[in-house]
Amino acid sequence: MNYEPLYSDTAKRMRSSEIRELLELSQRPDVISFAGGLPNPDSFPIDDVRRILNKVLDEQGSRALQYGPTEGIKEFREVIAEFVSKDGIDASTENVLITSGSQQALDIISKIFLDKGDVIIVGLPTYLGGINSFLAYQASLEGVPVDENGMNVDMLVEKIEELRKKGKRIKMIYTIPTFQNPAGVEMSEERRKRLVEISEEYEIPVLEDDPYGKLRFEGEPLKPIKAFDDNGNTIYMATFSKILSPGIRLAYVVASKELIRKMVIAKQSMDLCTSTLTQLLGYHYIKEGYVDKQLPKIIDMYRKKRDLMLAAMEKYFPRECKWTKPRGGMFIWVECPEEVSTVEMFDEAVKNKVAYIQGRAFYVNGGGQNTMRLNFTNAQDEQIEEGIRRLGEVIRKRVK
Ligand SMILES: Cc1ncc(COP(=O)(O)O)c(C=O)c1O
C-alpha cells in the first residue's frame, strides 16, 4: 500500500525534528554528547518511586489501574494548587489540569487557540518542541530576541505594534522565563512584571512554560510571571520531568477555570486521561515531602556538572566565543564568531567524538548559524572536560 496520497494535510506538513536525527548520531557510544536535553539518570529516585508505587498498589490498586477524570484526580490537583501557591501563584483545584507531560499541554493549548495563520510570538531562540507544536496547527511564528535578562520586552511591544499594523491576529506570547531552553537565561523580575502589563494592554495571553524553575543552583528565586498576574491572562505550565523523571509523563497547567474546562474537552480526544497510577505517584511524591528531599540532590549534581563545563570552556574554548553562565536549569548557550557555522562544523565534531545541538534549530526567523546549545546534565562528570576539549579543538580551527 502506498500511504503517501492518503496522508492528511497536517501529516504532510509534519517534519521530523532535525534534532531527533542529530541525536541519533550523537548517541553512538564513543561520542560524548552534550546534545540531548536529558536529565541525568542518577537523579531518578528509583527506591522512592518503588516505595510509593508499592504503597499505592497495596492501598488503592484497583483505582490506580483504572481510568480517571480527564482533568486529573482530585487530590493531586489539590496538591498541585498548594505546590504552586508556594511560588506565589494563586490557584485552587479548579485551576489545575493534569497532563501527560507538558508537551501534551503545548499541543492542547495549540489545539484550542490556533487557526491557520494565527501568530504566536516566541523568543529568539526558543524551545523546539514548542515551535513544532505551534507549527502543527499552522501558526505563524514571530520571534523577539532573548538576552541575558530574558525576552526583550521593549522589542516585544514593537513587534506587537508592527504585527497589528499588518492586521495579524496575535494569539499568544510563549516564554520560558526561568533557565530558558535553550539559552539557560532568566527573565528579570522587572521584565516579568512588564510582560504582565503588556499582556493586559494588548489583550494577548502569556503562555509561561516552566520546566526548570526548581533547578536553581544559586541566586534568589524569582516568582513566576503568573504570580504577578491578577487577571488570569497567564497560562502557567510545569512538569515532573526534571524534578522526578520524564519517563512517567506527568505535568500540569494552571489557568482560569474557563480555560481549564476548554482544555479538558481537547484532552478528552487525545488520551481520555493521564495515567492514574503516575498521578498517584506524583501526589505522594509531593505530599510526603519526597520532592523536597530529592531536589537538593539533583541541584547539587547539576551545579557540579555546570561548574565542570564552565571551567572546561574557560580553558579550551577560543576567547572569541561567548557563552551564558546559567544559575540553574540544564543548558549553556554558546555564540561563536560569525565565521563559525555550527551547522557545517557538526560532522567534524561528531568525527572528533563530541556532539551538540546546532543553535539555528531554535530560531523561527532564520539565523543562529553560529550558535549552539550544550546540555551539561546528562554527561558523566569525567566526560565533561574531555568533551569540551574536543569541541574547543573543532571550533578553534574555524575561528579566523
Ligand atoms: C521548555 C520545555 N517545555 C516543555 C518540555 C517538555 O517536557 P515534558 O517532558 O513535560 O513533556 C521541555 C522538555 O525538555 C522543555 O524544555
Coordinates of C-alpha atoms and ligand atoms in Angstrom, one line a residue:
M1 CA 0.0 0.0 0.0
N2 CA 1.3 3.5 -0.9
Y3 CA 0.2 5.6 2.1
E4 CA 1.6 8.8 0.7
P5 CA -1.6 10.0 -1.1
L6 CA -3.7 9.2 1.9
Y7 CA -2.0 11.3 4.4
S8 CA -3.8 14.4 5.8
D9 CA -2.5 17.9 5.1
T10 CA -1.4 18.0 8.7
A11 CA 0.7 14.9 8.3
K12 CA 2.2 16.3 5.1
R13 CA 3.2 19.4 6.9
M14 CA 4.9 17.5 9.8
R15 CA 8.6 17.1 9.6
S16 CA 10.9 15.0 11.7
S17 CA 12.7 17.3 14.1
E18 CA 16.2 17.9 12.9
I19 CA 17.3 17.5 16.5
R20 CA 15.9 13.9 16.6
E21 CA 18.2 13.0 13.6
L22 CA 21.2 14.7 15.1
L23 CA 20.5 13.0 18.4
E24 CA 20.8 9.6 16.7
L25 CA 24.3 10.4 15.5
S26 CA 25.3 11.7 18.9
Q27 CA 24.1 8.5 20.6
R28 CA 27.0 6.5 19.3
P29 CA 28.7 5.1 22.4
D30 CA 32.1 6.6 21.6
V31 CA 30.6 10.1 21.2
I32 CA 30.5 12.4 24.3
S33 CA 27.1 14.1 23.8
F34 CA 26.0 17.5 25.1
A35 CA 23.2 17.3 22.5
G36 CA 20.1 15.8 24.2
G37 CA 18.1 17.6 26.8
L38 CA 18.0 14.6 29.1
P39 CA 18.1 14.7 32.9
N40 CA 20.8 12.6 34.4
P41 CA 19.5 9.0 35.2
D42 CA 21.4 9.1 38.5
S43 CA 18.9 11.8 39.6
F44 CA 16.0 9.4 39.4
P45 CA 14.8 8.4 42.9
I46 CA 14.3 4.8 41.9
D47 CA 13.9 3.5 45.5
D48 CA 11.5 6.2 46.5
V49 CA 9.4 5.5 43.4
R50 CA 9.3 1.8 44.2
R51 CA 8.3 2.5 47.8
I52 CA 5.5 4.9 46.7
L53 CA 4.2 2.6 43.9
N54 CA 4.1 -0.4 46.3
K55 CA 2.1 1.6 48.8
V56 CA -0.3 2.9 46.1
L57 CA -0.8 -0.6 44.7
D58 CA -1.3 -2.1 48.2
E59 CA -3.7 0.6 49.3
Q60 CA -5.6 1.5 46.2
G61 CA -4.5 -0.8 43.4
S62 CA -7.9 -1.0 41.7
R63 CA -8.2 2.7 41.5
A64 CA -4.6 3.2 40.3
L65 CA -5.1 0.9 37.4
Q66 CA -8.5 2.4 36.4
Y67 CA -9.3 5.3 34.1
G68 CA -9.6 8.6 35.9
P69 CA -11.2 12.0 35.3
T70 CA -9.8 13.9 32.3
E71 CA -8.8 16.9 34.4
G72 CA -6.8 14.7 36.8
I73 CA -7.6 13.1 40.1
K74 CA -8.9 15.5 42.7
E75 CA -6.3 15.1 45.5
F76 CA -3.5 15.5 43.0
R77 CA -4.9 18.7 41.6
E78 CA -5.4 20.0 45.1
V79 CA -1.8 19.2 46.0
I80 CA -0.6 21.0 42.8
A81 CA -2.6 24.1 43.7
E82 CA -0.9 24.1 47.1
F83 CA 2.5 23.4 45.5
V84 CA 2.3 26.4 43.0
S85 CA 0.9 28.7 45.7
K86 CA 4.3 28.4 47.5
D87 CA 5.7 30.2 44.4
G88 CA 3.1 33.0 44.7
I89 CA 0.6 31.6 42.2
D90 CA -3.0 32.0 43.5
A91 CA -4.7 28.7 42.4
S92 CA -7.5 26.4 43.5
T93 CA -8.2 22.8 42.4
E94 CA -10.4 24.0 39.5
N95 CA -7.5 26.0 38.1
V96 CA -5.4 22.9 37.6
L97 CA -5.3 20.4 34.7
I98 CA -3.0 17.4 34.8
T99 CA -1.4 16.4 31.5
S100 CA 0.7 13.6 30.1
G101 CA 3.9 15.7 30.0
S102 CA 4.0 19.4 29.3
Q103 CA 4.5 18.6 25.6
Q104 CA 0.8 17.5 25.7
A105 CA -0.1 20.8 27.3
L106 CA 1.5 22.6 24.4
D107 CA -0.5 20.5 22.0
I108 CA -3.8 21.1 23.9
I109 CA -3.2 24.8 24.0
S110 CA -2.3 25.0 20.3
K111 CA -5.4 23.0 19.5
I112 CA -7.8 25.3 21.4
F113 CA -6.3 28.6 20.3
L114 CA -4.7 28.3 16.8
D115 CA -6.2 28.7 13.4
K116 CA -4.2 28.8 10.2
G117 CA -2.0 32.0 10.1
D118 CA -2.6 33.0 13.8
V119 CA 0.6 34.5 15.2
I120 CA 2.4 33.2 18.3
I121 CA 5.3 35.3 19.5
V122 CA 8.3 33.3 20.8
G123 CA 11.8 34.0 22.0
L124 CA 14.8 34.1 19.7
P125 CA 15.9 31.4 20.5
T126 CA 13.1 29.2 21.9
Y127 CA 12.3 25.6 22.7
L128 CA 12.0 23.5 19.5
G129 CA 9.2 21.3 20.9
G130 CA 7.1 24.4 21.4
I131 CA 7.8 25.6 17.8
N132 CA 6.8 22.2 16.4
S133 CA 3.5 22.1 18.4
F134 CA 2.5 25.6 17.1
L135 CA 3.5 24.8 13.5
A136 CA 1.4 21.6 13.6
Y137 CA -1.6 23.8 13.9
Q138 CA -0.4 26.1 11.1
A139 CA 0.5 29.0 13.3
S140 CA 2.8 31.7 12.0
L141 CA 5.7 32.2 14.4
E142 CA 7.3 35.6 15.1
G143 CA 10.4 36.0 17.2
V144 CA 11.6 38.5 19.7
P145 CA 15.2 38.5 20.9
V146 CA 16.1 36.9 24.2
D147 CA 19.2 38.3 26.1
E148 CA 20.7 37.6 29.5
N149 CA 17.6 39.0 31.1
G150 CA 15.1 37.0 29.1
M151 CA 12.8 38.2 26.3
N152 CA 13.4 41.8 25.4
V153 CA 10.0 43.3 26.3
D154 CA 10.6 46.7 24.6
M155 CA 11.2 44.8 21.3
L156 CA 8.1 42.7 22.1
V157 CA 6.0 45.8 22.1
E158 CA 7.5 47.0 18.8
K159 CA 6.8 43.5 17.4
I160 CA 3.1 43.6 18.5
E161 CA 2.6 47.0 17.1
E162 CA 4.2 46.0 13.8
L163 CA 2.1 42.9 13.5
R164 CA -1.1 44.6 14.5
K165 CA -0.5 47.3 11.8
K166 CA -0.3 44.4 9.3
G167 CA -3.6 43.2 10.5
K168 CA -2.2 40.0 12.1
R169 CA -4.1 38.1 14.8
I170 CA -1.7 37.5 17.7
K171 CA -2.9 34.7 19.8
M172 CA -0.2 34.3 22.4
I173 CA 3.2 35.1 23.7
Y174 CA 5.2 32.0 24.5
T175 CA 8.0 32.3 27.0
I176 CA 10.2 30.1 29.2
P177 CA 11.3 32.7 31.7
T178 CA 13.4 30.7 34.1
F179 CA 16.6 28.9 32.9
Q180 CA 15.3 29.0 29.4
N181 CA 15.6 26.1 26.9
P182 CA 17.9 26.6 25.0
A183 CA 19.7 29.7 26.3
G184 CA 19.7 29.0 30.1
V185 CA 18.9 32.6 31.0
E186 CA 16.4 34.1 33.5
M187 CA 13.9 36.8 32.7
S188 CA 14.3 39.6 35.3
E189 CA 11.5 40.5 37.7
E190 CA 11.1 43.8 36.0
R191 CA 10.5 42.2 32.7
R192 CA 8.2 39.7 34.2
K193 CA 6.0 42.5 35.6
R194 CA 6.2 44.4 32.3
L195 CA 5.1 41.3 30.4
V196 CA 2.0 41.1 32.5
E197 CA 1.2 44.7 31.7
I198 CA 1.8 44.2 28.0
S199 CA -0.4 41.2 28.1
E200 CA -3.2 43.2 29.7
E201 CA -2.7 46.3 27.5
Y202 CA -2.8 44.3 24.2
E203 CA -5.1 41.5 25.4
I204 CA -2.7 38.8 24.5
P205 CA -2.4 35.8 26.8
V206 CA 1.1 34.7 28.0
L207 CA 2.0 31.1 27.9
E208 CA 4.6 30.5 30.7
D209 CA 6.5 27.2 30.3
D210 CA 8.4 26.5 33.5
P211 CA 10.1 23.1 33.5
Y212 CA 13.4 24.3 35.0
G213 CA 12.4 26.8 37.7
K214 CA 13.0 24.4 40.6
L215 CA 16.5 23.6 39.3
R216 CA 18.1 26.7 40.8
F217 CA 21.8 26.4 41.8
E218 CA 22.2 29.9 43.2
G219 CA 20.6 33.3 43.5
E220 CA 17.2 34.3 44.9
P221 CA 14.2 32.6 43.4
L222 CA 12.2 34.7 41.1
K223 CA 8.4 34.4 41.1
P224 CA 6.8 33.0 38.0
I225 CA 5.1 35.5 35.7
K226 CA 1.8 34.1 36.7
A227 CA 2.4 35.2 40.3
F228 CA 2.3 38.9 39.1
D229 CA -0.9 38.4 37.1
D230 CA -4.2 39.1 38.9
N231 CA -6.3 38.9 35.7
G232 CA -5.8 35.3 34.7
N233 CA -4.1 36.3 31.4
T234 CA -1.2 33.9 32.0
I235 CA -1.3 30.2 31.4
Y236 CA 1.3 28.5 33.5
M237 CA 2.7 25.0 32.9
A238 CA 5.3 22.9 34.7
T239 CA 6.4 19.3 34.7
F240 CA 7.7 16.4 36.8
S241 CA 10.1 15.5 34.0
K242 CA 13.0 17.4 35.6
I243 CA 12.2 17.0 39.3
L244 CA 11.3 13.3 39.3
S245 CA 11.5 11.6 35.9
P246 CA 10.5 12.3 32.3
G247 CA 9.5 8.6 31.8
I248 CA 6.4 9.0 34.0
R249 CA 5.0 11.7 31.7
L250 CA 3.4 13.9 34.3
A251 CA 2.8 17.7 34.1
Y252 CA 0.3 20.3 35.0
V253 CA -1.3 23.5 33.7
V254 CA -2.6 26.3 35.9
A255 CA -5.1 28.7 34.3
S256 CA -8.5 30.2 34.6
K257 CA -11.4 27.8 35.3
E258 CA -12.9 28.6 32.0
L259 CA -9.8 27.8 30.1
I260 CA -9.2 24.6 32.1
R261 CA -12.7 23.4 31.1
K262 CA -12.0 24.1 27.4
M263 CA -8.6 22.3 27.7
V264 CA -10.3 19.3 29.3
I265 CA -12.5 18.9 26.2
A266 CA -9.5 19.0 24.0
K267 CA -7.6 16.5 26.1
Q268 CA -10.5 14.0 26.1
S269 CA -10.0 13.2 22.5
M270 CA -6.2 12.8 22.9
D271 CA -5.9 10.3 25.8
L272 CA -9.0 10.4 27.9
C273 CA -6.9 11.0 31.0
T274 CA -3.4 11.0 32.3
S275 CA -2.3 7.7 33.9
T276 CA -4.0 7.4 37.3
L277 CA -1.0 5.3 38.6
T278 CA 1.5 8.1 37.8
Q279 CA -0.8 10.8 39.2
L280 CA -0.9 8.9 42.5
L281 CA 2.9 8.6 42.4
G282 CA 3.1 12.4 41.8
Y283 CA 0.6 13.0 44.6
H284 CA 2.7 11.1 47.2
Y285 CA 6.0 12.5 45.8
I286 CA 4.8 16.0 46.7
K287 CA 2.5 15.3 49.7
E288 CA 5.1 13.2 51.6
G289 CA 8.0 15.6 51.0
Y290 CA 9.9 13.4 48.6
V291 CA 10.3 16.4 46.2
D292 CA 12.0 18.4 49.0
K293 CA 14.3 15.5 49.7
Q294 CA 15.2 14.8 46.1
L295 CA 15.6 18.4 44.7
P296 CA 18.7 19.3 46.7
K297 CA 20.4 16.1 45.4
I298 CA 19.5 16.9 41.8
I299 CA 20.6 20.5 42.2
D300 CA 24.0 19.5 43.8
M301 CA 24.6 17.1 41.0
Y302 CA 23.8 19.6 38.2
R303 CA 25.6 22.5 39.8
K304 CA 28.8 20.5 39.9
K305 CA 28.3 19.5 36.2
R306 CA 27.7 23.1 35.2
D307 CA 30.8 24.2 37.1
L308 CA 32.9 21.5 35.4
M309 CA 31.6 22.5 32.0
L310 CA 32.1 26.2 32.5
A311 CA 35.6 25.7 33.8
A312 CA 36.5 23.5 30.8
M313 CA 35.1 26.1 28.4
E314 CA 37.3 28.8 30.0
K315 CA 40.2 26.5 29.4
Y316 CA 39.5 25.1 25.9
F317 CA 37.2 27.5 24.0
P318 CA 38.6 30.3 22.0
R319 CA 38.3 33.7 23.5
E320 CA 36.2 34.8 20.6
C321 CA 33.3 32.7 21.8
K322 CA 30.8 33.9 24.3
W323 CA 28.5 31.8 26.4
T324 CA 25.8 32.1 29.1
K325 CA 26.6 31.2 32.8
P326 CA 23.2 29.8 33.9
R327 CA 22.2 29.9 37.5
G328 CA 20.1 26.8 37.1
G329 CA 18.5 24.5 34.5
M330 CA 20.2 22.2 32.1
F331 CA 21.7 24.3 29.3
I332 CA 24.6 26.6 28.3
W333 CA 24.2 28.6 25.1
V334 CA 27.3 29.4 23.0
E335 CA 27.7 32.1 20.5
C336 CA 30.7 31.6 18.3
P337 CA 32.2 34.3 16.0
E338 CA 30.2 34.8 12.7
E339 CA 32.6 32.8 10.6
V340 CA 32.0 29.6 12.6
S341 CA 28.9 27.8 11.3
T342 CA 27.8 25.3 13.9
V343 CA 25.8 23.6 11.1
E344 CA 28.9 23.0 8.9
M345 CA 31.0 22.1 11.9
F346 CA 28.7 19.4 13.2
D347 CA 30.1 16.4 11.2
E348 CA 33.6 17.3 12.1
A349 CA 32.6 17.5 15.8
V350 CA 31.0 14.0 15.6
K351 CA 34.2 12.7 13.9
N352 CA 36.0 14.2 16.9
K353 CA 33.5 12.3 19.0
V354 CA 31.6 15.1 20.6
A355 CA 28.1 16.4 19.9
Y356 CA 26.0 19.5 20.5
I357 CA 22.7 20.9 19.1
Q358 CA 23.0 23.4 16.3
G359 CA 21.5 26.7 17.5
R360 CA 19.7 27.5 14.3
A361 CA 17.0 24.9 15.2
F362 CA 15.8 27.2 17.9
Y363 CA 15.3 30.3 15.7
V364 CA 12.0 30.7 14.0
N365 CA 13.0 33.5 11.7
G366 CA 16.4 32.1 10.5
G367 CA 19.7 33.0 12.0
G368 CA 21.6 31.5 14.8
Q369 CA 24.1 29.8 12.4
N370 CA 27.0 30.5 14.8
T371 CA 25.3 29.3 18.0
M372 CA 24.9 26.0 19.8
R373 CA 23.2 24.5 22.8
L374 CA 25.2 22.4 25.3
N375 CA 23.5 20.2 27.8
F376 CA 25.5 19.8 31.0
T377 CA 23.3 17.4 33.0
N378 CA 23.5 14.1 31.1
A379 CA 27.2 13.5 30.6
Q380 CA 29.3 11.8 33.3
D381 CA 31.4 14.2 35.3
E382 CA 34.6 12.8 33.9
Q383 CA 33.5 13.1 30.3
I384 CA 32.7 16.8 30.5
E385 CA 36.2 18.2 30.4
E386 CA 37.3 15.8 27.6
G387 CA 34.1 16.6 25.6
I388 CA 34.7 20.3 25.9
R389 CA 38.4 19.9 25.0
R390 CA 37.4 18.1 21.8
L391 CA 34.7 20.7 20.9
G392 CA 37.1 23.5 21.6
E393 CA 39.6 22.0 19.2
V394 CA 37.0 21.8 16.4
I395 CA 35.8 25.4 17.0
R396 CA 39.3 26.8 17.2
K397 CA 40.1 25.5 13.7
R398 CA 37.3 27.7 12.3
V399 CA 37.9 30.9 14.1
K400 CA 39.7 33.4 11.9
Ligands
LIG1 C1 10.7 24.3 27.6 C2 10.2 23.0 27.6 N1 8.9 22.8 27.5 C3 8.4 21.5 27.5 C4 9.2 20.4 27.6 C5 8.5 19.1 27.6 O1 8.6 18.5 28.8 P1 7.7 17.2 29.2 O2 8.7 16.1 29.5 O3 6.9 17.6 30.4 O4 6.8 16.9 28.1 C6 10.5 20.6 27.7 C7 11.4 19.4 27.7 O5 12.6 19.4 27.6 C8 11.1 21.9 27.7 O6 12.4 22.1 27.7

